[in-house]
Structure formats: structure tokens, C-alpha cells
Coordinates of C-alpha atoms in Angstrom, one line a residue:
M1 CA 15.6 -65.5 -45.6
G2 CA 15.5 -66.1 -49.3
L3 CA 13.8 -62.7 -49.7
V4 CA 16.5 -61.0 -47.7
F5 CA 19.2 -62.8 -49.7
R6 CA 17.7 -61.9 -53.1
R7 CA 17.2 -58.2 -52.2
R8 CA 20.4 -57.9 -50.1
W9 CA 21.8 -55.0 -52.1
L10 CA 18.6 -53.0 -51.9
I11 CA 18.2 -53.7 -48.2
A12 CA 21.8 -52.8 -47.5
A13 CA 21.6 -49.6 -49.5
V14 CA 18.3 -48.4 -47.8
I15 CA 19.7 -49.3 -44.3
V16 CA 23.0 -47.5 -45.0
V17 CA 21.3 -44.4 -46.4
G18 CA 18.8 -44.3 -43.5
M19 CA 21.5 -44.7 -40.9
I20 CA 23.5 -41.9 -42.5
L21 CA 20.6 -39.6 -42.4
S22 CA 19.7 -40.6 -38.9
V23 CA 23.1 -40.0 -37.5
I24 CA 23.4 -36.7 -39.3
A25 CA 20.0 -35.7 -37.9
G26 CA 21.1 -36.8 -34.4
L27 CA 24.4 -34.9 -34.6
S28 CA 22.7 -31.8 -35.9
R29 CA 20.3 -31.6 -33.0
P30 CA 21.2 -28.7 -30.7
K31 CA 22.7 -29.4 -27.3
V32 CA 20.6 -28.8 -24.2
Y33 CA 22.0 -27.7 -20.9
E34 CA 20.0 -28.3 -17.8
T35 CA 20.6 -26.7 -14.3
G36 CA 18.5 -26.1 -11.3
A37 CA 18.1 -24.1 -8.1
V38 CA 16.8 -25.4 -4.8
I39 CA 14.6 -23.5 -2.4
Q40 CA 13.9 -24.7 1.1
V41 CA 10.7 -24.1 3.0
Q42 CA 11.6 -23.1 6.5
T43 CA 8.9 -23.8 9.2
P44 CA 8.2 -21.1 11.8
I45 CA 10.7 -20.9 14.6
V46 CA 8.0 -19.8 17.0
G47 CA 4.9 -21.9 16.2
V48 CA 1.6 -20.2 16.4
E49 CA -0.3 -22.6 14.0
D50 CA 0.0 -26.3 13.7
A51 CA 2.4 -27.9 11.2
A52 CA -0.3 -29.2 8.9
A53 CA -1.8 -25.7 8.4
V54 CA 1.7 -24.3 7.8
G55 CA 2.6 -27.0 5.2
A56 CA -0.7 -26.7 3.4
R57 CA -0.3 -22.9 3.2
A58 CA 3.2 -23.3 1.9
A59 CA 2.1 -25.6 -0.9
Q60 CA -0.7 -23.2 -1.9
T61 CA 1.8 -20.3 -1.8
L62 CA 4.2 -22.1 -4.1
Q63 CA 1.5 -23.0 -6.5
M64 CA 0.3 -19.5 -6.7
I65 CA 3.8 -18.1 -7.2
E66 CA 4.5 -20.7 -9.9
Q67 CA 1.3 -19.6 -11.8
R68 CA 2.3 -15.9 -11.5
L69 CA 5.9 -16.5 -12.7
T70 CA 4.8 -18.4 -15.8
T71 CA 2.3 -15.8 -17.0
R72 CA 2.8 -14.4 -20.4
E73 CA 3.9 -10.9 -19.2
N74 CA 6.5 -12.3 -16.8
L75 CA 7.9 -14.7 -19.4
I76 CA 8.2 -11.9 -22.0
A77 CA 10.0 -9.8 -19.5
M78 CA 12.4 -12.6 -18.7
I79 CA 13.1 -13.2 -22.4
E80 CA 14.0 -9.6 -22.9
R81 CA 16.0 -9.4 -19.7
H82 CA 18.2 -12.3 -20.5
S83 CA 18.2 -12.0 -24.4
L84 CA 16.8 -15.5 -24.8
F85 CA 16.4 -17.1 -28.2
S86 CA 18.5 -14.4 -29.8
E87 CA 20.0 -17.0 -32.1
A88 CA 16.5 -17.6 -33.6
P89 CA 15.2 -14.2 -34.7
G90 CA 12.5 -15.8 -36.8
L91 CA 10.5 -17.0 -33.8
S92 CA 7.5 -15.0 -32.9
V93 CA 6.8 -13.8 -29.4
D94 CA 4.2 -16.5 -28.8
Q95 CA 6.6 -19.2 -29.9
K96 CA 9.4 -17.8 -27.6
V97 CA 6.9 -17.8 -24.7
A98 CA 5.8 -21.3 -25.4
A99 CA 9.4 -22.5 -25.7
L100 CA 10.5 -20.9 -22.5
R101 CA 7.4 -22.2 -20.6
A102 CA 8.3 -25.7 -21.9
S103 CA 11.9 -25.4 -20.8
I104 CA 11.4 -24.5 -17.2
G105 CA 10.0 -26.8 -14.5
F106 CA 8.9 -26.7 -10.8
Q107 CA 9.2 -29.8 -8.7
S108 CA 8.0 -29.9 -5.1
V109 CA 9.7 -32.1 -2.6
A110 CA 7.4 -33.6 0.0
S111 CA 8.3 -33.4 3.6
A112 CA 9.7 -36.5 5.3
D113 CA 6.9 -36.5 7.9
Q114 CA 4.3 -36.4 5.2
P115 CA 1.1 -37.9 6.6
G116 CA -0.8 -40.6 4.7
F117 CA -3.8 -38.4 4.1
G118 CA -4.6 -34.7 4.2
A119 CA -2.9 -31.7 2.6
Q120 CA 0.5 -32.0 1.1
R121 CA 3.4 -30.6 3.0
V122 CA 6.3 -29.2 1.0
S123 CA 9.8 -29.1 2.3
A124 CA 11.7 -27.8 -0.8
L125 CA 11.1 -26.6 -4.4
I126 CA 13.5 -27.5 -7.3
I127 CA 13.4 -25.0 -10.2
T128 CA 15.0 -26.3 -13.4
A129 CA 15.8 -24.7 -16.7
R130 CA 16.8 -26.4 -20.0
L131 CA 18.2 -24.2 -22.7
G132 CA 20.8 -24.4 -25.4
D133 CA 23.1 -22.1 -23.5
G134 CA 24.3 -23.1 -20.1
D135 CA 24.9 -19.6 -18.9
K136 CA 21.4 -18.5 -19.9
A137 CA 19.9 -21.6 -18.3
A138 CA 21.6 -20.8 -15.0
R139 CA 20.5 -17.2 -15.1
V140 CA 16.9 -18.2 -15.9
A141 CA 16.8 -20.7 -13.0
N142 CA 18.3 -18.2 -10.6
D143 CA 15.9 -15.5 -11.8
L144 CA 12.9 -17.7 -11.1
A145 CA 14.3 -18.7 -7.7
Q146 CA 14.7 -15.0 -6.8
G147 CA 11.2 -14.3 -8.0
V148 CA 9.9 -17.1 -5.7
L149 CA 11.8 -15.6 -2.8
D150 CA 10.6 -12.0 -3.5
M151 CA 6.9 -13.0 -4.1
S152 CA 6.8 -15.3 -1.1
S153 CA 8.2 -12.6 1.2
A154 CA 5.9 -9.9 -0.1
R155 CA 2.9 -12.3 0.0
Q156 CA 3.5 -13.4 3.6
A157 CA 4.0 -9.8 4.9
S158 CA 0.9 -8.7 3.0
R159 CA -1.1 -11.6 4.2
A160 CA -0.1 -10.9 7.9
Q161 CA -1.0 -7.2 7.6
E162 CA -4.3 -7.8 5.8
T163 CA -5.3 -10.5 8.3
Y164 CA -4.5 -8.1 11.2
R165 CA -6.4 -5.2 9.6
F166 CA -9.4 -7.5 8.9
Y167 CA -9.7 -8.7 12.5
V168 CA -9.2 -5.2 13.9
G169 CA -12.1 -4.0 11.7
E170 CA -14.2 -7.0 12.7
D171 CA -13.5 -6.3 16.4
R172 CA -14.5 -2.6 16.0
R173 CA -17.6 -3.5 14.0
I174 CA -18.8 -6.1 16.6
R175 CA -18.1 -3.6 19.5
D176 CA -20.1 -0.9 17.7
Q177 CA -23.0 -3.3 17.2
M178 CA -22.9 -4.4 20.8
A179 CA -23.0 -0.8 22.0
A180 CA -25.9 0.1 19.7
L181 CA -27.8 -3.0 20.9
E182 CA -27.2 -2.2 24.5
A183 CA -28.5 1.3 23.9
Q184 CA -31.7 -0.1 22.3
I185 CA -32.1 -2.4 25.3
A186 CA -31.8 0.5 27.7
D187 CA -34.3 2.5 25.7
V188 CA -36.8 -0.3 25.8
R189 CA -36.3 -0.8 29.6
N190 CA -36.7 2.9 30.3
S191 CA -39.8 3.3 28.1
N192 CA -41.4 0.2 29.5
A193 CA -40.3 0.2 33.1
E194 CA -43.8 -0.7 34.4
A195 CA -44.1 -3.6 31.9
L196 CA -40.8 -5.2 32.6
P197 CA -40.8 -8.9 33.5
G198 CA -39.6 -8.2 37.1
S199 CA -42.4 -5.7 37.8
A200 CA -45.2 -8.3 37.3
E201 CA -45.5 -9.2 41.0
S202 CA -45.5 -5.6 42.2
S203 CA -48.2 -4.8 39.6
R204 CA -50.4 -7.6 40.8
S205 CA -49.9 -6.6 44.4
A206 CA -50.8 -3.0 43.5
L207 CA -54.0 -4.3 41.8
T208 CA -55.0 -6.2 44.9
D209 CA -54.5 -3.0 47.0
L210 CA -56.5 -1.0 44.5
A211 CA -59.3 -3.5 44.6
A212 CA -59.4 -3.2 48.4
D213 CA -59.4 0.6 48.2
L214 CA -62.2 0.6 45.7
R215 CA -64.3 -1.6 47.9
E216 CA -63.7 0.8 50.8
L217 CA -64.7 3.7 48.6
D218 CA -67.8 2.0 47.4
Q219 CA -68.8 1.2 51.0
S220 CA -68.2 4.7 52.1
R221 CA -70.2 6.1 49.2
A222 CA -73.0 3.6 49.8
A223 CA -73.2 4.8 53.5
L224 CA -73.3 8.4 52.4
E225 CA -76.0 7.6 49.8
G226 CA -78.1 5.9 52.5
E227 CA -77.7 8.8 54.9
R228 CA -78.7 11.2 52.1
T229 CA -81.7 9.1 51.3
A230 CA -82.8 9.1 54.9
I231 CA -82.5 12.8 55.2
E232 CA -84.4 13.5 52.0
R233 CA -87.4 11.3 53.3
K234 CA -88.1 13.8 56.1
Q235 CA -91.2 16.0 55.7
T236 CA -89.4 19.1 56.7
L237 CA -85.8 19.7 56.5
R238 CA -84.1 21.6 59.2
E239 CA -81.1 23.8 58.6
T240 CA -78.8 21.1 60.0
D241 CA -80.3 18.6 57.6
R242 CA -79.6 20.9 54.7
R243 CA -75.9 21.4 55.8
R244 CA -75.6 17.7 56.2
L245 CA -76.9 17.1 52.6
E246 CA -74.3 19.6 51.4
E247 CA -71.6 17.8 53.3
I248 CA -72.8 14.4 51.9
A249 CA -72.7 15.8 48.4
S250 CA -69.2 17.1 48.8
A251 CA -68.0 13.9 50.4
T252 CA -69.6 11.9 47.5
A253 CA -67.9 14.0 44.9
V254 CA -64.5 13.5 46.7
L255 CA -65.2 9.7 46.8
D256 CA -66.1 9.7 43.1
T257 CA -62.9 11.6 42.2
Q258 CA -60.8 9.1 44.3
R259 CA -62.6 6.2 42.7
D260 CA -61.9 7.5 39.2
A261 CA -58.3 7.9 40.0
L262 CA -58.1 4.4 41.4
L263 CA -59.9 3.0 38.3
A264 CA -57.4 4.8 36.0
Q265 CA -54.5 3.4 38.0
R266 CA -56.0 0.0 37.8
D267 CA -56.5 0.3 34.0
A268 CA -52.8 1.4 33.6
L269 CA -51.6 -1.6 35.7
N270 CA -53.7 -4.0 33.6
A271 CA -52.4 -2.4 30.4
N272 CA -48.8 -2.9 31.7
L273 CA -49.5 -6.5 32.5
A274 CA -51.0 -7.0 29.0
R275 CA -48.0 -5.4 27.4
Q276 CA -45.5 -7.4 29.5
P277 CA -45.3 -10.5 27.1
S278 CA -44.4 -8.4 24.1
V279 CA -41.8 -6.4 26.0
E280 CA -40.3 -9.6 27.4
Q281 CA -40.2 -11.1 23.9
E282 CA -38.5 -8.0 22.5
L283 CA -35.9 -8.0 25.3
A284 CA -35.3 -11.7 24.8
G285 CA -34.5 -11.1 21.1
F286 CA -32.1 -8.3 22.0
E287 CA -30.5 -10.6 24.6
R288 CA -30.0 -13.4 22.0
Q289 CA -28.4 -10.9 19.6
L290 CA -26.2 -9.6 22.3
T291 CA -25.2 -13.2 23.2
Q292 CA -24.2 -14.0 19.6
L293 CA -22.3 -10.8 19.3
R294 CA -20.4 -11.6 22.5
A295 CA -19.5 -15.1 21.2
Q296 CA -18.3 -13.5 17.9
S297 CA -16.3 -11.0 19.9
D298 CA -14.6 -13.8 21.8
V299 CA -13.7 -15.5 18.6
V300 CA -12.5 -12.3 16.9
T301 CA -10.5 -11.4 19.9
A302 CA -8.7 -14.7 19.9
R303 CA -8.1 -14.5 16.1
L304 CA -6.9 -10.9 16.5
A305 CA -4.4 -11.9 19.1
E306 CA -3.2 -14.7 16.7
A307 CA -3.0 -12.3 13.8
E308 CA -1.0 -9.8 15.9
S309 CA 1.4 -12.6 16.9
N310 CA 1.8 -13.6 13.2
L311 CA 2.4 -10.0 12.2
R312 CA 5.0 -9.7 14.9
L313 CA 6.7 -12.9 13.8
E314 CA 6.8 -11.7 10.2
E315 CA 8.4 -8.4 11.3
L316 CA 11.0 -10.3 13.2
Q317 CA 11.4 -12.9 10.3
Q318 CA 10.6 -15.7 12.7
G319 CA 7.7 -17.1 10.8
E320 CA 7.4 -19.4 7.8
H321 CA 9.8 -18.3 5.0
F322 CA 11.7 -19.6 2.0
T323 CA 15.5 -19.6 1.7
L324 CA 17.7 -20.3 -1.3
L325 CA 19.4 -23.5 -0.4
E326 CA 21.4 -23.9 -3.7
R327 CA 21.9 -21.6 -6.6
A328 CA 21.9 -22.8 -10.2
I329 CA 25.4 -23.1 -11.6
I330 CA 26.5 -23.1 -15.2
P331 CA 26.5 -26.8 -16.4
E332 CA 29.8 -28.0 -17.8
F333 CA 28.4 -30.7 -20.0
A334 CA 25.2 -30.8 -22.1
S335 CA 22.5 -33.1 -20.9
G336 CA 21.8 -34.3 -24.5
G337 CA 19.3 -33.2 -27.1
G338 CA 18.0 -36.7 -28.0
G339 CA 20.6 -37.3 -30.8
K340 CA 21.2 -40.9 -29.7
K341 CA 17.5 -41.7 -29.6
V342 CA 17.1 -40.2 -33.1
A343 CA 20.0 -42.3 -34.5
V344 CA 18.7 -45.5 -33.0
L345 CA 15.1 -45.0 -34.1
G346 CA 16.3 -43.9 -37.5
A347 CA 18.3 -47.1 -37.9
I348 CA 15.3 -49.2 -36.8
A349 CA 13.0 -47.4 -39.2
S350 CA 15.6 -47.8 -42.1
A351 CA 15.7 -51.6 -41.5
G352 CA 11.9 -51.7 -41.5
L353 CA 11.7 -49.6 -44.7
A354 CA 14.3 -51.8 -46.4
L355 CA 12.4 -55.0 -45.6
G356 CA 9.1 -53.4 -46.7
L357 CA 10.6 -52.3 -50.1
A358 CA 12.0 -55.8 -50.7
F359 CA 8.7 -57.4 -49.9
L360 CA 6.8 -54.9 -52.2
L361 CA 9.3 -55.6 -55.1
D362 CA 8.7 -59.4 -54.7
L363 CA 4.9 -58.7 -54.9
V364 CA 5.3 -56.5 -58.0
Y365 CA 7.6 -59.1 -59.7
P366 CA 6.4 -62.5 -58.6
A367 CA 8.3 -65.7 -59.5
I368 CA 8.0 -69.4 -58.7
R369 CA 11.1 -70.4 -56.8
T370 CA 10.2 -73.7 -55.1
S371 CA 8.3 -76.9 -56.0
A372 CA 5.8 -76.3 -53.2
Q373 CA 5.2 -72.8 -54.5
M374 CA 4.6 -74.2 -58.0
E375 CA 2.2 -76.8 -56.8
R376 CA 0.3 -74.2 -54.7
E377 CA 0.1 -71.6 -57.4
L378 CA -0.4 -73.8 -60.6
D379 CA -1.7 -77.0 -59.1
L380 CA 1.1 -78.9 -60.9
R381 CA 3.6 -81.2 -59.3
P382 CA 7.0 -80.7 -60.8
V383 CA 8.7 -83.9 -62.0
V384 CA 12.3 -82.9 -61.2
A385 CA 13.6 -80.3 -58.8
I386 CA 17.3 -79.6 -59.1
P387 CA 18.6 -78.2 -55.8
E388 CA 21.5 -75.8 -55.4
I389 CA 24.7 -77.8 -55.2
P390 CA 27.2 -76.2 -52.7
F391 CA 30.9 -76.5 -53.0
R392 CA 32.1 -79.5 -51.0
N393 CA 35.6 -80.2 -49.6
S394 CA 35.8 -83.7 -48.1
G395 CA 39.1 -82.9 -46.4
K396 CA 37.7 -80.0 -44.3
R397 CA 35.0 -80.3 -41.6
W398 CA 33.6 -76.7 -42.0
P399 CA 33.9 -75.9 -45.7
R400 CA 31.5 -72.9 -45.6
L401 CA 33.4 -71.2 -42.8
Q402 CA 36.7 -71.7 -44.6
T403 CA 35.3 -70.0 -47.8
V404 CA 33.8 -66.9 -45.9
G405 CA 37.0 -64.9 -45.9
P406 CA 37.9 -65.4 -49.7
K407 CA 34.2 -64.8 -50.6
L408 CA 34.0 -61.6 -48.5
A409 CA 37.3 -60.3 -50.1
E410 CA 36.0 -61.2 -53.5
A411 CA 32.6 -59.5 -52.8
V412 CA 34.3 -56.4 -51.7
R413 CA 36.6 -56.4 -54.7
D414 CA 33.8 -57.0 -57.2
A415 CA 31.3 -54.7 -55.5
P416 CA 30.7 -51.3 -56.9
K417 CA 32.7 -48.5 -55.4
P418 CA 29.6 -46.6 -54.1
V419 CA 28.4 -49.6 -52.2
V420 CA 31.9 -50.0 -50.6
F421 CA 31.9 -46.3 -49.7
L422 CA 28.4 -46.5 -48.2
G423 CA 29.3 -49.5 -46.2
G424 CA 32.4 -47.8 -44.8
A425 CA 30.3 -44.7 -44.0
A426 CA 27.8 -46.8 -42.2
L427 CA 30.4 -48.4 -40.0
F428 CA 31.8 -45.0 -39.2
L429 CA 28.4 -43.6 -38.3
L430 CA 27.7 -46.6 -36.2
A431 CA 30.8 -45.9 -34.3
A432 CA 29.8 -42.2 -33.9
A433 CA 26.4 -43.2 -32.6
A434 CA 28.1 -45.5 -30.1
A435 CA 30.3 -42.6 -29.0
M436 CA 27.2 -40.4 -28.6
A437 CA 26.0 -42.8 -25.9

């Protein structure tokens, strides 16, 4: 307190000057006007998808549109379209883009039935703009809102058409693959008719019959061979014996021919039976592929029907869409440019600076002012310490309070004119700062 009293004029001067400068800086800050437009997310009237999927898709759509609207090219086009920052021709294009990007905001409003976990569902979007001109702020907010509506409508229609075309192409592709696979299966069955899995029993039965025929042929040939041997053992052959030998030779040749044919048929049947596992494996692989393609065809058919329904809903405007719930209006009053905060912070900083300067001056010009300080600094105990003798009035109970008014008037009268002027200016600026609140 002694420090404050000794350096009161310095502290008062620094505080007054700092407050003057702070209030001037606060009053000189440009005014900022803020306005906003509200866009509502309308859920589909005829629901094809569940609400969670629709809400998640709406949030993704809004995020994508926000990113596109705040690109450099779009912001430059908006600056030129609305003649923004024309009062500051010294700003570069990058500075104008950065200032516009900082002055606009997108705030999503969550749905009332928002689940505790999962994707965020958006029910509305608030677009705000903060500029020094209220009319330009309203135009920028409405321009952004219209951009959201246009982009969302174009994106939803394009998404529905692209989804429908994609599933149409997938359905055609799967059907072509199924037709080609069925043709391959038919070719394999036609070229391996004898080696098909269903012909195994008939082939084995045919082999059994062939074995019986071969045994009969062998028995017949053996009988002919025995008869020929018996005739050839005769000493003299009669004419009838010679004709019989010729008949036996012809019959033996016929039997050999029949036997060769039966052996060839048996070898073919054995080859078909040996080839049957590979053919069966090949046909099983084709069947698996065909089963997978049929399952894919069922899924694609269901998705195609859903995509066709969504496309129809978009054409009738019955699906998910965004509507402008409230347009941005020109604000009547400025929302403030932070002048009050600057004035208050400047006053606080001025008081701190004044106290700091007073403390530094005491450090630069030290002096011993109390007996305790003298004993601490010089290690000498003073013999006599004469205290300050205040003015006493025994007839009054509060003498100091009674002398405040005359002393204040005397201080104002004896103070320098600049100090009086600075004090009056400080009071005026304090009143102006209070009015700014």
C-alpha cells in the first residue's frame, strides 16, 4: 500500500492512458453482423430403407456438400458474386478466402430420436455468416443454403440413377455368365455322355453282358477248334471233311471278328468308367459356380428392385430431401466485434503495467522507510522512530472521513491540469465502456 501511495501519480497516469487507448481500440473495432439460414432434413415419405441408414447417409451428404462449398474455387466465386471485402482492396485473394472461410459456419442439429450408439442422424443444418455488412452476411448465408439444396438434389438424383444403372449392369453380367456356364455344362455332358455319373450302372451291366458273350464265343470257338482237330487227324480226308474244314474256318473267322468287336466295346466301357470321376469333378465345379451365380443373381435382383424403387421415389420427390426451413434475414443490430472485451482487458493490462512500473522504480531507487527495513538491510537497530502524526479532532468521531471532501477538492485544485483532464477522460471512457456492454 505504501508503494501504491508513493507512486500514485505514475500509476494513475499509466492506468488512465491505458484505459483511453483500450477504449479507443475497442470503439474502433469494426462491427460484425451475424445471420443464419436453417435447412431441414426431410425423411422419406415412403420408406424403402431403415431410418438409421437414411440418417447416416444424410450426415455424409451434408459433410460432403460442406467440403465442396468451402473449396477455394467456390469461395472465390462467392466473393466475386457478392463483392465481398470491397472495402479492403489491399487484401490478397488468399486472405479474402481465409477470411470468408472463417466467417461462415455449418452446425448440424441431431435428431430427437438419436440413438446412444451408432451413426449420427441429422435433422437440420444451420448455416451462419458473420460479416461487417448485414446485407452481405444474409446474402452469403442464403447463397450457401441454396448451394446445399442444389447439390443435395443433384447428388440424390445422380446416386439413384447410378445405383440403378450399376445393378442393371450387374444383373446382365451375371445372367451372361450363367448362360455361358450352362452352355459349357451342356457341351461337357454331350461330349461325355457315356462317362456321366448316371451311366455308371448301365456301363457295368453292359460289361457283364459282354463278359457272358465273350465266354459263349470262346466256347463256340473252342468247339470248332476241337472239331477241326479231329477232322485233321484222319488219314484220308473225304470231300465232306474238306468242306467241313472250310466251314469251320469261316465260322472261326466270324467268331474272331465278333470277339474283337466285343473286346473293343469292353475297352470303351472301361475307358468311360475310368473317365467318369474326372467328368463328375468337372461337372461338380460347374455346378458350384452356377450355384454361386444364382445366389448372386438373387441378391442383385433384390437390390435392383430396391434401386428401381428409390429411383421412382426420387422422380416423384417422395424420398429423402432437404428443404429451406428459414431464410437468412438482414440483422438489425450488430452482434459485436469484441470491443467490450478489448476495453476490459486493456484496463486490466494497464493496471498491471502501472504496478509493475512502480515496483521497478522502487527497485531502481531504493530507500529505507521503516525501522524493520533498516534493521534488515544494515543490521542496525534505530534508536528513535518518529511515526507520522495524523491530524486529530477530539470533538469528531471520524476525523479522517470528515477531511476527505476538503482534501479531495484541494487535490483537484492543486493538481496539474493534464492530470485533471486525464482523470475526466478516464471517467468518460469508463462510462462509454459500460454503455458498450
